[in-house]
Amino acid sequence: MSKVQVTTSINGEEMEFLCEPQQTLLEVLRETLSRTGTKEGCATGDCGACSVLVDDRLVCACLMLGVEAEGHEITTIEGIATDDGLHPLQQKFLEHAALQCGICTPGLIVAAKSLLEKHPDPDETTIRYWLAGNLCRCTGYDKIIRAVQDAAKELAHPA
Amino acid sequence: MGAFGYVAPGSLDEALTVLSEHASLGKRAQVLAGGTDLLVQMRGLDREPRTIVDIKKLAETNRVDIGAQEVFIGAAVPSAVLNENQALVDLYPGLLEAADLIGSTQIQGRATLGGNLCNASPAGDSIPAMIAAGAVCVIAGSGGTRELPVEDFVTGVGTNALGADEFLVGLKLPAPGPGTADAYLRFIPRTEMDIAVAGCGVSVTLDGSGKCTAARVGIGAVAPRALLVPAAAEALIGSTLDDAALQAAGEACSAAASPITDKRGTDVYRRKVVGVLCRRAAAIARDRARQA
Ligand SMILES: Cc1cc2nc3c(=O)[nH]c(=O)nc-3n(C[C@H](O)[C@H](O)[C@H](O)COP(=O)(O)OP(=O)(O)OC[C@H]3O[C@@H](n4cnc5c(N)ncnc54)[C@H](O)[C@@H]3O)c2cc1C
Ligand code: FES
Ligand code: FES
């Protein structure tokens, strides 16, 4: 098998890796680069656990090849918090108990971050449609919606 | 069995050379656009090694050109990018609605109209909408470029008219004239993230007096491939798109359908629903055309 060398940026860090042409970005992140924050639920695009940003666009890492990362900027859940602490979304997910097992949480936070960049003040319907590709089997979604709404407020008017 | 390969050609000629070299050697190459069908298939039912030819680095496939006569949508432009283009949404609200229905936000970040069409699923949402809008496939091959109406492109479940040395560069649509508008509706058991039970795209043109002078109707998920339904268009043309005309167009769609029965719906149900969708989509297109 011939591996391909890929140069990309992950969470602002220049990175090079070797991968098989058929490996997904999700496999590369988790297995080659040990960035296991991004989760695998279905590997078929249905659950959103693997959500990442590619050049600020929300995509499923399981539906993208690792080689397609060449020259692009990837943001994963590991790139959401800053040196100053958790992102408001992460903080509000904790405060609202918007997670139980947590497998969906990284994907939801990455997806919600991209939502708030496009729609800083989303209504509930907008949130629910935007996050329709992120499945959660534990929370029943309501707490997630509240956490996102609260984070939107916090981002608009930092406490 | 060989190994998987990946190439991302930087020019149309380079892409065609890769495809024709593989074709002449009897080796498999497959075009990659957004990958939202291809990657699922590659990890599921179709694991055979092949060379993946990524068309996202070509200038031609990334173009969206809005001209006075014609609109071109490149085959690599994802649905989310199309829906951020307000001029395009204003011209083809129905087609863009259909693109917006494809999967989740994540899927729309990658999925292309070209991929939806080439994948040739009977339930591909954008296909009936493209048929209604009069879209034509622009196909590049080693022998030159050819064009084919969308309704003639899909040849059966999962098959299309492309030769092994060809690929879809993009879609060409007639720019809608005054009084022209489209609409697309699908029925699914949920409100998001499901496969169409039936779908219908309608485009109509109204003259100054409100009479319909041109119409195209496409139906999906109710036959092995999406269909143009000329009888439905004929029922609309010449009318003011009153209830009787909408009813007749709906009946023509039901008559043109040859659906299967599966867990999403029986054949009888699908046949009925496609008629209802036609009536409703035609009414939406009519109301939009009055403003256009
Ligand atoms: C979770 C999920 C939900 C989905 N929901 C919907 C839905 O609601 N409605 C719907 O219609 N679809 C849905 N899909 C299917 C899929 O997202 C769409 O069909 C999409 O438009 C495919 O586009 P793509 O660019 O990702 O195609 P790809 O996966 O890149 O390609 C699909 C096929 O077309 C071929 N191909 C692609 N581009 C070209 C080209 N330019 N020239 C020649 N061949 C080409 C490829 O070789 C492949 O065989 C869903 C998929 C997932 C995973
Ligand atoms: S793991 Fe990618 S969508 Fe489920
Ligand atoms: S917290 Fe368990 S799946 Fe969402």
PDB file of C-alpha atoms in Angstrom, chain A residues 1-57:
ATOM      1  CA  MET A   1       0.000   0.000   0.000  1.00  0.00           C
ATOM      2  CA  SER A   2       1.293   3.412  -0.848  1.00  0.00           C
ATOM      3  CA  LYS A   3       0.765   6.037   1.788  1.00  0.00           C
ATOM      4  CA  VAL A   4       0.189   9.653   0.892  1.00  0.00           C
ATOM      5  CA  GLN A   5       1.853  12.538   2.680  1.00  0.00           C
ATOM      6  CA  VAL A   6      -0.586  15.229   3.741  1.00  0.00           C
ATOM      7  CA  THR A   7       0.168  18.724   5.028  1.00  0.00           C
ATOM      8  CA  THR A   8      -2.613  20.446   6.890  1.00  0.00           C
ATOM      9  CA  SER A   9      -3.389  22.638   9.856  1.00  0.00           C
ATOM     10  CA  ILE A  10      -5.162  21.188  12.861  1.00  0.00           C
ATOM     11  CA  ASN A  11      -6.398  23.630  15.486  1.00  0.00           C
ATOM     12  CA  GLY A  12      -3.986  26.219  14.161  1.00  0.00           C
ATOM     13  CA  GLU A  13      -0.978  23.887  14.266  1.00  0.00           C
ATOM     14  CA  GLU A  14       0.848  22.957  11.036  1.00  0.00           C
ATOM     15  CA  MET A  15       0.835  19.204  10.747  1.00  0.00           C
ATOM     16  CA  GLU A  16       2.076  16.485   8.422  1.00  0.00           C
ATOM     17  CA  PHE A  17       0.879  12.919   8.390  1.00  0.00           C
ATOM     18  CA  LEU A  18       0.953   9.826   6.203  1.00  0.00           C
ATOM     19  CA  CYS A  19      -2.270   8.031   5.403  1.00  0.00           C
ATOM     20  CA  GLU A  20      -3.782   5.432   3.128  1.00  0.00           C
ATOM     21  CA  PRO A  21      -5.870   6.988   0.331  1.00  0.00           C
ATOM     22  CA  GLN A  22      -9.053   5.348   1.629  1.00  0.00           C
ATOM     23  CA  GLN A  23      -8.624   6.332   5.281  1.00  0.00           C
ATOM     24  CA  THR A  24     -11.135   8.851   6.572  1.00  0.00           C
ATOM     25  CA  LEU A  25     -10.148  12.066   8.283  1.00  0.00           C
ATOM     26  CA  LEU A  26     -11.823  10.631  11.384  1.00  0.00           C
ATOM     27  CA  GLU A  27      -9.518   7.596  11.380  1.00  0.00           C
ATOM     28  CA  VAL A  28      -6.501   9.796  10.840  1.00  0.00           C
ATOM     29  CA  LEU A  29      -7.467  12.121  13.691  1.00  0.00           C
ATOM     30  CA  ARG A  30      -8.178   9.333  16.144  1.00  0.00           C
ATOM     31  CA  GLU A  31      -5.700   6.636  15.173  1.00  0.00           C
ATOM     32  CA  THR A  32      -2.751   8.350  13.498  1.00  0.00           C
ATOM     33  CA  LEU A  33      -2.765  11.653  15.357  1.00  0.00           C
ATOM     34  CA  SER A  34      -4.249  10.417  18.673  1.00  0.00           C
ATOM     35  CA  ARG A  35      -6.736  13.287  18.672  1.00  0.00           C
ATOM     36  CA  THR A  36      -9.499  11.168  20.188  1.00  0.00           C
ATOM     37  CA  GLY A  37     -11.777  14.050  21.183  1.00  0.00           C
ATOM     38  CA  THR A  38     -13.607  13.647  17.866  1.00  0.00           C
ATOM     39  CA  LYS A  39     -15.883  10.617  18.280  1.00  0.00           C
ATOM     40  CA  GLU A  40     -17.071   7.869  15.983  1.00  0.00           C
ATOM     41  CA  GLY A  41     -20.728   6.946  16.334  1.00  0.00           C
ATOM     42  CA  CYS A  42     -21.915   5.570  13.021  1.00  0.00           C
ATOM     43  CA  ALA A  43     -19.141   6.217  10.456  1.00  0.00           C
ATOM     44  CA  THR A  44     -21.897   6.830   7.876  1.00  0.00           C
ATOM     45  CA  GLY A  45     -22.722  10.521   8.307  1.00  0.00           C
ATOM     46  CA  ASP A  46     -25.865  10.004  10.360  1.00  0.00           C
ATOM     47  CA  CYS A  47     -24.930  10.847  13.947  1.00  0.00           C
ATOM     48  CA  GLY A  48     -22.651  13.901  13.853  1.00  0.00           C
ATOM     49  CA  ALA A  49     -20.360  12.629  16.644  1.00  0.00           C
ATOM     50  CA  CYS A  50     -17.408  13.198  14.305  1.00  0.00           C
ATOM     51  CA  SER A  51     -18.292  16.835  13.476  1.00  0.00           C
ATOM     52  CA  VAL A  52     -15.271  19.018  12.692  1.00  0.00           C
ATOM     53  CA  LEU A  53     -14.776  22.323  10.900  1.00  0.00           C
ATOM     54  CA  VAL A  54     -12.909  22.407   7.610  1.00  0.00           C
ATOM     55  CA  ASP A  55     -12.027  26.008   6.726  1.00  0.00           C
ATOM     56  CA  ASP A  56     -14.838  26.962   9.137  1.00  0.00           C
ATOM     57  CA  ARG A  57     -17.412  24.773   7.421  1.00  0.00           C
TER      58      ARG A  57
END
